[in-house]
Coordinates of C-alpha atoms in Angstrom, one line a residue:
Chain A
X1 CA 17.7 -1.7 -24.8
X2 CA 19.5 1.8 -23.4
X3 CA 18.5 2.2 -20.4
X4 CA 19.8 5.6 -20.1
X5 CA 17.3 6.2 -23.0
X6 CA 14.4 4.7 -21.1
X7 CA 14.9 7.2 -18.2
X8 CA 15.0 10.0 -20.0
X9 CA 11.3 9.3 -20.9
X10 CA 10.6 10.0 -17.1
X11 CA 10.7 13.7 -16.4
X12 CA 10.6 13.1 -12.8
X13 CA 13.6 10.8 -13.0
X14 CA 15.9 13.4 -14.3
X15 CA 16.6 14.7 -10.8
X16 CA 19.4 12.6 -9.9
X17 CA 19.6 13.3 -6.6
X18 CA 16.6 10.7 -5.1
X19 CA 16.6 7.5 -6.0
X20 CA 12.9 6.0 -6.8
X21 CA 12.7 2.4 -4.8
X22 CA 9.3 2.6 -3.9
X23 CA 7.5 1.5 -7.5
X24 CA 4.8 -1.3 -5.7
X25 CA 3.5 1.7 -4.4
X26 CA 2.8 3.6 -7.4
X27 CA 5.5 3.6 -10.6
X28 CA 6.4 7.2 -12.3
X29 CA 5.1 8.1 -15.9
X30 CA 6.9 8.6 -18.8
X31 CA 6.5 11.7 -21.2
X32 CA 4.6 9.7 -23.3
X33 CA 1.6 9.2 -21.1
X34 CA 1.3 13.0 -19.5
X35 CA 1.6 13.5 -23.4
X36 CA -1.6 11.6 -24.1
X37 CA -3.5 12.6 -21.4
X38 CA -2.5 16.4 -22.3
X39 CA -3.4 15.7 -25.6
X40 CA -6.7 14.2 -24.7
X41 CA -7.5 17.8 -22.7
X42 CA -6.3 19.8 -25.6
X43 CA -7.7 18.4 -29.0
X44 CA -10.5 16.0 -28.2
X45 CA -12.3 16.6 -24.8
X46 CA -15.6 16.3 -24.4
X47 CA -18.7 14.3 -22.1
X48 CA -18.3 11.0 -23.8
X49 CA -21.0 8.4 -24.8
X50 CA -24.2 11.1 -24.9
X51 CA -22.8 13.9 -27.2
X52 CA -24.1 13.8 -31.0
X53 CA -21.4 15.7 -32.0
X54 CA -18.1 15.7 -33.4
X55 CA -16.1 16.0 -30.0
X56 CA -18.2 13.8 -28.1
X57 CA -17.5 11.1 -30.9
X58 CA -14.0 11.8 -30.5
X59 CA -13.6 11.4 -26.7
X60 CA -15.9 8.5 -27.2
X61 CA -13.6 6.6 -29.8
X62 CA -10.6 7.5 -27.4
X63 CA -12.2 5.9 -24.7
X64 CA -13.7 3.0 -26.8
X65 CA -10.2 2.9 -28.0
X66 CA -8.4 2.9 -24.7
X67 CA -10.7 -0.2 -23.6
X68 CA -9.9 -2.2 -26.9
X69 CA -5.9 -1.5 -25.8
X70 CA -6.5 -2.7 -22.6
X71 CA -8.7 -6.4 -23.9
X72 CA -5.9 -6.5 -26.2
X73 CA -3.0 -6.6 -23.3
X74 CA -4.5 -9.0 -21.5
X75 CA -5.8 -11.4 -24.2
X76 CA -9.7 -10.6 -23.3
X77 CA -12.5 -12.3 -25.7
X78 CA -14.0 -9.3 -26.2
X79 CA -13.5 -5.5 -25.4
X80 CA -17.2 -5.2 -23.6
X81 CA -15.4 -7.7 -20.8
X82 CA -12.9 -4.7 -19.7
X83 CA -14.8 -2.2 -17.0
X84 CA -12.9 0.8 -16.2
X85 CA -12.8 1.4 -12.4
X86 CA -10.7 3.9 -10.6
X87 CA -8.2 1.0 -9.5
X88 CA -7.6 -2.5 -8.2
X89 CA -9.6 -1.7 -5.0
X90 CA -12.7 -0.4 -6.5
X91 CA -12.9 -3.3 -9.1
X92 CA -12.5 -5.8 -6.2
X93 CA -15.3 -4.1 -4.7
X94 CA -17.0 -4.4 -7.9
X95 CA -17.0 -8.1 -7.6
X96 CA -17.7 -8.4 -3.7
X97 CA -20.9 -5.9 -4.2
X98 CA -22.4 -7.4 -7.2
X99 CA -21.7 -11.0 -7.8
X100 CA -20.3 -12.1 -4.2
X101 CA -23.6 -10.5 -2.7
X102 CA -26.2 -12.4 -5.4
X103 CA -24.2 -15.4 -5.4
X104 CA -22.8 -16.3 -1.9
X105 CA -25.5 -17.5 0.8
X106 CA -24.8 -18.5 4.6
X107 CA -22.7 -21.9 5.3
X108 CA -20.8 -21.1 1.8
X109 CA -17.2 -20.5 2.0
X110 CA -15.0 -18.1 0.3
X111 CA -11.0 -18.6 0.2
X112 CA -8.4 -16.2 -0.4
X113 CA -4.6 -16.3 0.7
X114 CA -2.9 -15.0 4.0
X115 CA -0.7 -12.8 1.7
X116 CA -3.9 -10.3 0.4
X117 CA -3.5 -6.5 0.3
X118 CA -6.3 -5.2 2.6
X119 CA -8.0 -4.4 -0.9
X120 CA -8.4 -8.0 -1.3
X121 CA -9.3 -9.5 2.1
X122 CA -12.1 -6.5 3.3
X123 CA -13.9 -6.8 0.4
X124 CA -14.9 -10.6 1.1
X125 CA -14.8 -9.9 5.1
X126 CA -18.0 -7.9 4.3
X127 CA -19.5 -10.2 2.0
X128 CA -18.9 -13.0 4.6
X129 CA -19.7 -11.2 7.3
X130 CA -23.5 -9.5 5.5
X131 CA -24.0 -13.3 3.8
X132 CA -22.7 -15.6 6.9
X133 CA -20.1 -17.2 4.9
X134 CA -16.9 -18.0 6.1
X135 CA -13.2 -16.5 4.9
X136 CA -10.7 -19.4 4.8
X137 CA -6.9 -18.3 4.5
X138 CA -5.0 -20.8 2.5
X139 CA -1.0 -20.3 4.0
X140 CA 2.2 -20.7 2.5
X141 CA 5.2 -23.2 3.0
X142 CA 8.4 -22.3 3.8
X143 CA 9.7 -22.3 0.5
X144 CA 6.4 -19.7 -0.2
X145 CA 4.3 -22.1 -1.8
X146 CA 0.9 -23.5 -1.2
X147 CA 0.8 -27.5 -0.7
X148 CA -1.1 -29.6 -2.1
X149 CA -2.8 -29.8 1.6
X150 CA -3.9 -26.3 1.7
X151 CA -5.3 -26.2 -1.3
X152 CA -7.7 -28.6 0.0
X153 CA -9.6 -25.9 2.3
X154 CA -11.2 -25.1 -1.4
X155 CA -14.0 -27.6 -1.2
X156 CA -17.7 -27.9 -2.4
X157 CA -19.2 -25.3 -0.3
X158 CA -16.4 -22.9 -1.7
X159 CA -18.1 -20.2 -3.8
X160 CA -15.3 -17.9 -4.6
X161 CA -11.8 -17.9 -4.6
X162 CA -9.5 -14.6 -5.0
X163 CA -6.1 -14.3 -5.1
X164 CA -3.1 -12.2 -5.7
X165 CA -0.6 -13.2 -9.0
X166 CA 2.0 -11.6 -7.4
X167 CA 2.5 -10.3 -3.4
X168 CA 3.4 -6.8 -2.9
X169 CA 4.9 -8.0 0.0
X170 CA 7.2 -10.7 -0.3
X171 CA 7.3 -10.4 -4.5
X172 CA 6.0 -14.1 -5.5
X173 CA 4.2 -15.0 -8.1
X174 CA 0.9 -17.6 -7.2
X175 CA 0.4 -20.5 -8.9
X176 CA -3.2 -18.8 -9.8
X177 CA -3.9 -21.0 -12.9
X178 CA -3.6 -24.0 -11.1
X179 CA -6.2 -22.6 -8.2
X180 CA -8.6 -21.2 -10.8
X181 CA -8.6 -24.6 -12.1
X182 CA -9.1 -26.0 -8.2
X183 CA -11.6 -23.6 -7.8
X184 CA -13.5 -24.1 -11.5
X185 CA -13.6 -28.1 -10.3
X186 CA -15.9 -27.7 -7.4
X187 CA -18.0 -24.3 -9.4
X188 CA -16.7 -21.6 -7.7
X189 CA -15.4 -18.5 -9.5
X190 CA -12.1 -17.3 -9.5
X191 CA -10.8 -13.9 -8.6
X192 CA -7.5 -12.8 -9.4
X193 CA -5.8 -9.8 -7.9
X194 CA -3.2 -8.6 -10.4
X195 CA -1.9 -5.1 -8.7
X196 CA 1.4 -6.2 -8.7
X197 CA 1.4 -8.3 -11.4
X198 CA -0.1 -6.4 -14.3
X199 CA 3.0 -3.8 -14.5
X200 CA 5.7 -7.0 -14.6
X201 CA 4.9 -10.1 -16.6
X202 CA 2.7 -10.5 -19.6
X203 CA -1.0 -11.1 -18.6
X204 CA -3.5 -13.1 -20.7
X205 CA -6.4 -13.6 -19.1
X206 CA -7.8 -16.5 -20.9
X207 CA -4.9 -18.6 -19.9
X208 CA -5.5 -18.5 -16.7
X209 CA -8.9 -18.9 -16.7
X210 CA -9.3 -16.3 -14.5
X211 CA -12.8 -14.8 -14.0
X212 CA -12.2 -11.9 -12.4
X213 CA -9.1 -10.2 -12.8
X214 CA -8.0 -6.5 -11.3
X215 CA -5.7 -4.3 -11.5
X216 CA -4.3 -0.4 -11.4
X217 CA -3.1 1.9 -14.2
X218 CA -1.0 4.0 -11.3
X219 CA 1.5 0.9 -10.5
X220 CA 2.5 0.4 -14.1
X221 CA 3.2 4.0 -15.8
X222 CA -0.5 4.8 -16.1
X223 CA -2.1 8.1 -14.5
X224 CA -3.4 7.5 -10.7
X225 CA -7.7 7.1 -10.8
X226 CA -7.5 4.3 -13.5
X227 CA -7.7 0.7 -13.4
X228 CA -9.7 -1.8 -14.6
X229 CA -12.1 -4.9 -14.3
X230 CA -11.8 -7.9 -16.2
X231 CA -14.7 -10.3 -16.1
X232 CA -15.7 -12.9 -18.2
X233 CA -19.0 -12.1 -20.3
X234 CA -21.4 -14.3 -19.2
X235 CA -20.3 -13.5 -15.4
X236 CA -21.0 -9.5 -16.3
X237 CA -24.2 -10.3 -17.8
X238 CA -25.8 -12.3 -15.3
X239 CA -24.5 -9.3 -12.1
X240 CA -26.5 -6.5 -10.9
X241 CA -25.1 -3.3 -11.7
X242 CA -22.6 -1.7 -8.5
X243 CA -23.2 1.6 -9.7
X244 CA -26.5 3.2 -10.4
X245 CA -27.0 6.8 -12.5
X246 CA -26.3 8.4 -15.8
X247 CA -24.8 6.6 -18.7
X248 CA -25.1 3.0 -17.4
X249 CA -29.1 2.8 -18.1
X250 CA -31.5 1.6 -21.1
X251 CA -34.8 3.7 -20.4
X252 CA -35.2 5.6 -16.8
X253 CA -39.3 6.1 -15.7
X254 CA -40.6 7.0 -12.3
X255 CA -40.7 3.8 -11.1
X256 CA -37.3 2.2 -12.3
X257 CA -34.7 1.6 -15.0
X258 CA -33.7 -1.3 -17.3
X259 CA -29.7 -0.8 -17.6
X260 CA -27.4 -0.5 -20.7
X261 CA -25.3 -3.2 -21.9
X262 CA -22.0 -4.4 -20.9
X263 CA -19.3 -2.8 -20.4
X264 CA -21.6 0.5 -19.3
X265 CA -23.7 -1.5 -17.0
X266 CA -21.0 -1.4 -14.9
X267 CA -20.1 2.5 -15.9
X268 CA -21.7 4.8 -14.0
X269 CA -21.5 8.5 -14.3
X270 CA -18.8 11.0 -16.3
X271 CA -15.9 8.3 -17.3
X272 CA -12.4 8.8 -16.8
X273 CA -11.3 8.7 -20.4
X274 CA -8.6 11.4 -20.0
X275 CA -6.5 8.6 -17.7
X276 CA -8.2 5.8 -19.8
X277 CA -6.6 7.4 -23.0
X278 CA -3.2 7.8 -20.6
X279 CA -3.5 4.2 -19.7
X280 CA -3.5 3.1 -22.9
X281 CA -0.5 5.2 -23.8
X282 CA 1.2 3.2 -20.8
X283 CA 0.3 -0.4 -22.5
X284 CA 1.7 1.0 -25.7
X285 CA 5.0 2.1 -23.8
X286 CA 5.3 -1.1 -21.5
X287 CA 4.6 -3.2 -25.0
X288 CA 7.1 -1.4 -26.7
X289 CA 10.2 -1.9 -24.3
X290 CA 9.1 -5.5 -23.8
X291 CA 8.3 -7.4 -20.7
X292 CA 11.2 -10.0 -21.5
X293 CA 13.1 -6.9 -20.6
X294 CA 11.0 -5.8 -17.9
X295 CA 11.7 -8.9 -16.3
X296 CA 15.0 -9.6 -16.8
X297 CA 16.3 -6.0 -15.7
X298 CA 14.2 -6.6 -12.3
X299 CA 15.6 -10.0 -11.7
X300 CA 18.8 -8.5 -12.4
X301 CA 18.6 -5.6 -9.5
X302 CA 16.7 -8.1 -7.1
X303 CA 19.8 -10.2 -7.7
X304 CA 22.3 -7.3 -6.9
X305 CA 20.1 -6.1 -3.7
X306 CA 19.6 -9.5 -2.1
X307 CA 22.9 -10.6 -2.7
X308 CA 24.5 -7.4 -1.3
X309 CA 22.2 -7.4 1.3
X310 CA 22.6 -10.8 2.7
X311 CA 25.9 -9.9 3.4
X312 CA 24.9 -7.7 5.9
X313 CA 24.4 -9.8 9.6
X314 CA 22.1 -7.0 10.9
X315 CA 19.4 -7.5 7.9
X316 CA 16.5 -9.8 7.6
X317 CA 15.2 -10.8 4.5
X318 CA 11.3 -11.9 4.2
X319 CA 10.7 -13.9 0.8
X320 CA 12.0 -16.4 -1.1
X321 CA 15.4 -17.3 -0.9
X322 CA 15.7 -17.5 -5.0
X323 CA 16.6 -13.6 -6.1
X324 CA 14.4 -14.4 -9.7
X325 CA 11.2 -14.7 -7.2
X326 CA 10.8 -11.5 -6.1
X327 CA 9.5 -9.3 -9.5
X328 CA 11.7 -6.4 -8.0
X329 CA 10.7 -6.8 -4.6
X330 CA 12.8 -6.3 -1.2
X331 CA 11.5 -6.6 1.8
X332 CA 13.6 -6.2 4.6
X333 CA 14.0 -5.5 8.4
X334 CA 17.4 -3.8 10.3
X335 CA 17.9 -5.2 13.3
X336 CA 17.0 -3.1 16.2
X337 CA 15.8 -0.2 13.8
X338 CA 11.9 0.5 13.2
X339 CA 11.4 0.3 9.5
X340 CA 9.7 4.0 10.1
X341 CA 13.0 5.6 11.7
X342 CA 14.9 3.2 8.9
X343 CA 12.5 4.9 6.0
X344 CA 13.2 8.4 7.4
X345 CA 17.4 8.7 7.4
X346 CA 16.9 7.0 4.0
X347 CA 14.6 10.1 3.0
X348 CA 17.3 12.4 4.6
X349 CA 19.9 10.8 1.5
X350 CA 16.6 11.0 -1.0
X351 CA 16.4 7.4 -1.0
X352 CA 12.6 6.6 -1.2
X353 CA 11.4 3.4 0.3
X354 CA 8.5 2.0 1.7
X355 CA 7.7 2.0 5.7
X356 CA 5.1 -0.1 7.5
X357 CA 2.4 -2.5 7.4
X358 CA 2.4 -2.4 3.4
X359 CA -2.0 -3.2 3.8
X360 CA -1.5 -6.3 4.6
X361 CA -1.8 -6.9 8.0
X362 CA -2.7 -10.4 8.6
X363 CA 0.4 -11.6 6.5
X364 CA 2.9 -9.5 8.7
X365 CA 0.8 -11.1 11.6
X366 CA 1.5 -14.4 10.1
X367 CA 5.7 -13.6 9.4
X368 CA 5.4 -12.1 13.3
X369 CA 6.3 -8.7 12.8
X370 CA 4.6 -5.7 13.1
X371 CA 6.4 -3.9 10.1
X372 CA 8.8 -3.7 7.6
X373 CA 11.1 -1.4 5.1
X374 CA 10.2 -2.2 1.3
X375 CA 12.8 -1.8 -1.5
X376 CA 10.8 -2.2 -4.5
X377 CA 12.1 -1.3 -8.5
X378 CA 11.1 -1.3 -11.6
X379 CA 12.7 -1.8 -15.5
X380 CA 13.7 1.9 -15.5
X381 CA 16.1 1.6 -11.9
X382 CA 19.7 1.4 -12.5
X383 CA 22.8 -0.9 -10.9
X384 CA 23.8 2.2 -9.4
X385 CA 20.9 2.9 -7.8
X386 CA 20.9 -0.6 -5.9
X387 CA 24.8 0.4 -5.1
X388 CA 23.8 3.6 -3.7
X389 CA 21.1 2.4 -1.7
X390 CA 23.1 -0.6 -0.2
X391 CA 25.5 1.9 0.6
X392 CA 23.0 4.1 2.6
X393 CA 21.5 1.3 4.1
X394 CA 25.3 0.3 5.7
X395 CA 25.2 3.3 7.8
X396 CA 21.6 3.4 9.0
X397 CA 22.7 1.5 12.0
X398 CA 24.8 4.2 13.0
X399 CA 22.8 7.4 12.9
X400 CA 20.1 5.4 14.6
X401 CA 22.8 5.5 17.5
X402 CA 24.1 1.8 17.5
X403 CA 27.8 1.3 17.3
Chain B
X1 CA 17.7 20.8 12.9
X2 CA 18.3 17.9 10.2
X3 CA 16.5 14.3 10.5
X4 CA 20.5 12.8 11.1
X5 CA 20.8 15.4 13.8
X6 CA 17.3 15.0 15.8
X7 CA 18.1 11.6 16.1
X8 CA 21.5 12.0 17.6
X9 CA 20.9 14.7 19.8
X10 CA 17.8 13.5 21.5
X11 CA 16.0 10.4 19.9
X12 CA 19.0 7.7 20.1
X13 CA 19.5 8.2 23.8
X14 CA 15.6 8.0 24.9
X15 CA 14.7 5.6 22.2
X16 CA 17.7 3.2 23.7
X17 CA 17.8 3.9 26.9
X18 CA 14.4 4.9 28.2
X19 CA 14.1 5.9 31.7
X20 CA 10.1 5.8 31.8
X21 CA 9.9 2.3 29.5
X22 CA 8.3 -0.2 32.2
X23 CA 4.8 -1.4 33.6
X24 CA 3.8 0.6 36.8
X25 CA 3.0 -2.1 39.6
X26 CA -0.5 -0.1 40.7
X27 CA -1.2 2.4 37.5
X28 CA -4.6 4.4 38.1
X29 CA -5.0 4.5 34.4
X30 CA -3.9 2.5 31.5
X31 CA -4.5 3.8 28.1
X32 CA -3.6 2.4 24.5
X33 CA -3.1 4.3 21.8
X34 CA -2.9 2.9 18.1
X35 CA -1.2 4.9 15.4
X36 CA -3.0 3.6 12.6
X37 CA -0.6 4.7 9.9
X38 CA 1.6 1.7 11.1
X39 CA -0.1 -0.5 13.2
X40 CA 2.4 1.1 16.3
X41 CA 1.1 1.2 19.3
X42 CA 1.9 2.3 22.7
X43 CA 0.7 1.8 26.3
X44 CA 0.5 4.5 29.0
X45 CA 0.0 4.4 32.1
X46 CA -0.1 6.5 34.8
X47 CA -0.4 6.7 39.2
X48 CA -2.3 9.7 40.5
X49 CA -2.7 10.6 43.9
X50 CA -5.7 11.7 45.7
X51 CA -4.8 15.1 44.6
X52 CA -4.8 14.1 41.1
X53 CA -0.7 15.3 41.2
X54 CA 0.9 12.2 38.5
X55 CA 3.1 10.3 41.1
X56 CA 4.5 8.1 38.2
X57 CA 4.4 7.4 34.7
X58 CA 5.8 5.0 32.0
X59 CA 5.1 3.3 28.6
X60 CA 5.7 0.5 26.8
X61 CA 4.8 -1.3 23.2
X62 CA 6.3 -1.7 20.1
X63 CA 7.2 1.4 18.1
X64 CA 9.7 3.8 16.2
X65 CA 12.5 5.3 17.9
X66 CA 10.5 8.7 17.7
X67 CA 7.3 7.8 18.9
X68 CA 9.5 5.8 21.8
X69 CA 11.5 8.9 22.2
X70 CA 8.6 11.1 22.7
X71 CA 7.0 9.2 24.8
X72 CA 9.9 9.2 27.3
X73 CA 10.5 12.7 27.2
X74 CA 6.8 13.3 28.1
X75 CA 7.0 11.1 30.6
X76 CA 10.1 12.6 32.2
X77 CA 8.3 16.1 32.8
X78 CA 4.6 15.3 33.5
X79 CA 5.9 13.0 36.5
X80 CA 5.1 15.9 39.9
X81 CA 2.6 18.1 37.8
X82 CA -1.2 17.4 38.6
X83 CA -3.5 17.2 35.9
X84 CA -4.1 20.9 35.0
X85 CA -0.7 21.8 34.6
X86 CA 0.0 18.6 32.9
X87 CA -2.7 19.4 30.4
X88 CA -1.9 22.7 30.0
X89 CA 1.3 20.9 28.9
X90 CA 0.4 18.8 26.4
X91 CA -2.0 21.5 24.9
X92 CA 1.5 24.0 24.7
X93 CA 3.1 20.8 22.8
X94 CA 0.2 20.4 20.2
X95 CA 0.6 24.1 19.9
X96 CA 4.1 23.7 19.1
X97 CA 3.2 21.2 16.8
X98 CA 0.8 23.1 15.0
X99 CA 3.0 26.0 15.2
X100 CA 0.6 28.6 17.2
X101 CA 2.8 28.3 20.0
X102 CA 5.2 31.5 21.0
X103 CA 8.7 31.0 21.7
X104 CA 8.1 31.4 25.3
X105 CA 6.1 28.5 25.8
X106 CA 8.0 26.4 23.5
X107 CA 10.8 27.6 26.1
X108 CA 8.6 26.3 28.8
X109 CA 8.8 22.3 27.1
X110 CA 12.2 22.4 28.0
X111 CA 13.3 18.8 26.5
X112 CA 10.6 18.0 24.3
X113 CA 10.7 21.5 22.6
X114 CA 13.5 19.3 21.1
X115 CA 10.8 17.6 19.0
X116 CA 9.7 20.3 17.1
X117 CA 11.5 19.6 14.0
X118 CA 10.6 15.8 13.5
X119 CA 6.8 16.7 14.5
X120 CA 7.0 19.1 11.8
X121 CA 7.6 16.5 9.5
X122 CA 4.7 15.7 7.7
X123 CA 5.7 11.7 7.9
X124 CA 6.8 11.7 11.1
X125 CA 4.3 13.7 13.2
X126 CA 1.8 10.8 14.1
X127 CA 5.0 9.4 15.6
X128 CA 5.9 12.2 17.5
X129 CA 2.6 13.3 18.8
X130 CA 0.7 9.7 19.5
X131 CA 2.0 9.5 23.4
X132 CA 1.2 12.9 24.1
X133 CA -2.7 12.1 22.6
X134 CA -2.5 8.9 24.5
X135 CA -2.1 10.9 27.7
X136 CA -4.1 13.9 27.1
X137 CA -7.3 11.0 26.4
X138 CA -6.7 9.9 30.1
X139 CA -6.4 12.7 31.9
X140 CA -9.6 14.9 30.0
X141 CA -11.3 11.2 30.8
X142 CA -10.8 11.6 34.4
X143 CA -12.4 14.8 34.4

């Protein structure tokens, strides 16, 4: 694969001048998507779903289309389990409004895992909080796994468990098979947060017997304002809509509504078929380079960073030791430098990293610090990218006025 | 002024070596402020006499070198001024920050006009400004 060829798909990357590190945030898109989306706009827009004519068909195959593309990529039974959301975050909400509030009931216990995004820990703080349930945190090991032990806080009264495949933290991948099958055991449903997963390893949904599973068109080439909800069938079926208004109902009369089948139950409103159409265009593109690629060019630049990086006394490292556990992930501290004041001298050499808390509080809480830098990259970043940024990073100390 | 520059000109020195970075043994007010953006945080406190003129100041918590560095530099010239000139002082600031301020009273900040740049910066001016909100809270509150 050329990855000089791959770039030049990326308008945005053809300014050489910054260097891109900050792709767990949100990735860039290549030609091909603004391409679809444009094309969508130019040649086939319409309202979808209601129109009886020609263009509203079109935009509705497009967007009928788009959802097929997206069961397809991550092995769903059937398209009608895919619910277009605006992003990981809504579809997480999606589940915590609907089923968690019909299904959880005071004394029952929901689980999730210290290293959540916010997006994946508020939702379930509500639901526990409006139900009187209680959040359980399972923690990590050193070596970033989850023992045997822990795993034992999911228990009979556990109705739900959610976690994430891979941190956007610390760059692991969770053993979420193996919980969905812990959490299956004793009935409860599991939820699978795949943000940061979805845009680096192959997905298929049925293998991991995950129930739920959400994630984001923006962190893996797609256009921001689309993600996506997988659930399985007879979970949609049985949920009260999150939603209510045009285009998700059966028959509307003065006193009520019966609502349309699945997946618009869950579809309320205009839909976003524009980025849907774009999303799909950024399945087609991931598929075509390949996620053996995709993963082996990331475990390659993890490799370089961490390795150059642990040479360096002043730096601390938070994640796994192994460089092939981190799915392009580096997150870092410099001692005696706020990641904020680190982030900004990078900015000044057009380096772009990531500054802060990254949402999720509670697991800096639980490392003990109050923030962090975050180097993250994706297939398209280049050896000499990591150089130049290791470089940069050499002489942060010294503008920040330490010998 | 360039980020680089800012930072070695006037951050570096107050961010480590703060003159004002300590608890005060009786403070009249203590006041947190939270910049939400990063979790930061910093703690003010301040001694008034019974003439409401600041008799000391100081600061301390966990944050970047500018939010540290502007809170120093604050600190430095509110200490002697009672609390209308010392709100007139922070309103010049946010002036200067939201650039309605004229050159004469950016004059008049003597040191911290030196933060005009970095609280320019879209990314940065949470940082720069968080202190001065901090302070302005405790002093209108006492009104």
């Amino acid at each position: 694969m050329d990855l000089q060829a791959i770039r030049a798909d990326f308008p945005i990357l053809a300014d050489e001048r910054y260097v891109y590190f900050d792709n767990a945030a949100t990735s860039q898109r290549p030609r091909q998507v603004l391409e679809a989306i444009d094309n969508f706009y130019r040649t086939t827009n319409a309202n979808p779903l209601r129109g009886l004519y020609e263009w509203s068909i079109g935009a509705t195959e497009a967007y009928e289309k788009a959802r097929s593309r997206v069961a397809r990529f991550l092995n769903a039974e059937r398209d009608e389990e895919i619910i277009f959301t605006r992003n990981a975050t809504e579809s997480l909400n999606l589940v915590a409004y609907t089923w968690a509030m019909a299904n959880v009931n005071e004394g029952d216990e929901i689980v999730i895992s210290i290293m959540e995004h916010h997006s994946n820990i508020l939702p379930w703080q509500m639901v526990a909080k409006k139900k009187g349930a209680v959040l359980k945190f399972l923690e990590y090991d050193e070596k970033f796994n989850f023992s045997d032990e822990e795993l034992k806080k999911i228990t009979d009264k556990t109705k739900l468990v959610a976690m994430t495949y891979v941190s956007n933290v610390l760059g692991v991948t969770n053993p979420v098979k193996k919980v969905a099958e812990l959490a299956h055991k004793v009935g409860a449903v599991m939820v699978v947060d795949g943000a940061q997963s979805t845009p680096h390893k192959k997905v298929d949904v049925q293998d991991l017997d995950a129930d739920f599973y959400a994630f984001s068109g923006h962190k893996m080439l797609g256009p921001m304002g689309i993600g996506a909800l997988y659930g399985k069938r007879e979970l949609l079926d049985a949920m009260p809509p999150f939603l209510t208004g045009g285009e998700m109902i059966e028959t509307v009369t003065r006193e009520g509504a019966t609502y349309a089948e699945l997946p618009h139950k869950f579809e309320a409103g205009t839909v976003n078929a524009g980025d849907a159409v774009g999303l799909a265009a950024a399945i087609d593109y991931l598929e075509d380079i390949g996620f053996d690629f995709i993963v082996n060019q990331e475990n390659r630049l993890s490799k370089l960073c961490l390795e150059a990086m642990r040479d360096l006394p002043y730096i601390t490292l938070y994640g796994p030791l192994e460089t092939g556990r981190h799915s392009g992930i580096v997150t870092f501290n410099i001692e005696g430098c706020h990641p904020h004041d680190v982030s900004s001298v990078l900015d000044s050499e057009h380096i772009c990293i990531r500054a802060g808390h990254h949402c999720a509080q509670p697991l800096l809480q639980y490392i003990g610090v109050n923030a962090t830098a975050r180097a993250s990259m994706y297939f398209y970043n280049t050896d000499e990218e990591v150089e130049r940024f290791v470089e940069s990073l050499k002489k942060v100390r010294g503008w920040l006025g330490f010998e | 002024m360039d980020l680089k520059q800012i930072y070695r000109e006037i951050v570096n020195e107050h961010n480590l070596h703060p003159e004002h970075k300590r608890d005060l043994a009786n403070p009249t007010y203590v006041l947190q402020g939270v910049n939400p953006t990063c979790g930061d945080d910093v703690n003010i406190q301040v001694e008034l006499d019974e003439n409401g003129v600041i008799t000391d100041a100081s600061f301390s918590g966990a944050g970047c070198a500018v939010s540290q560095a502007s809170s120093d530099i604050m600190i430095d010239q509110i200490i002697g001024k009672n609390k209308e000139e010392a709100l007139q002082f922070i309103e010049t600031f946010m002036e200067m920050v939201h650039g309605t301020a004229s050159e004469e009273e950016i004059e008049s900040l003597d040191e911290a006009a030196a933060l005009s740049d970095v609280a320019h910066m879209p990314a940065r001016a949470k940082c720069a400004t968080l202190a001065w909100h901090t302070m302005e809270k405790i002093l209108k509150g006492e009104e």
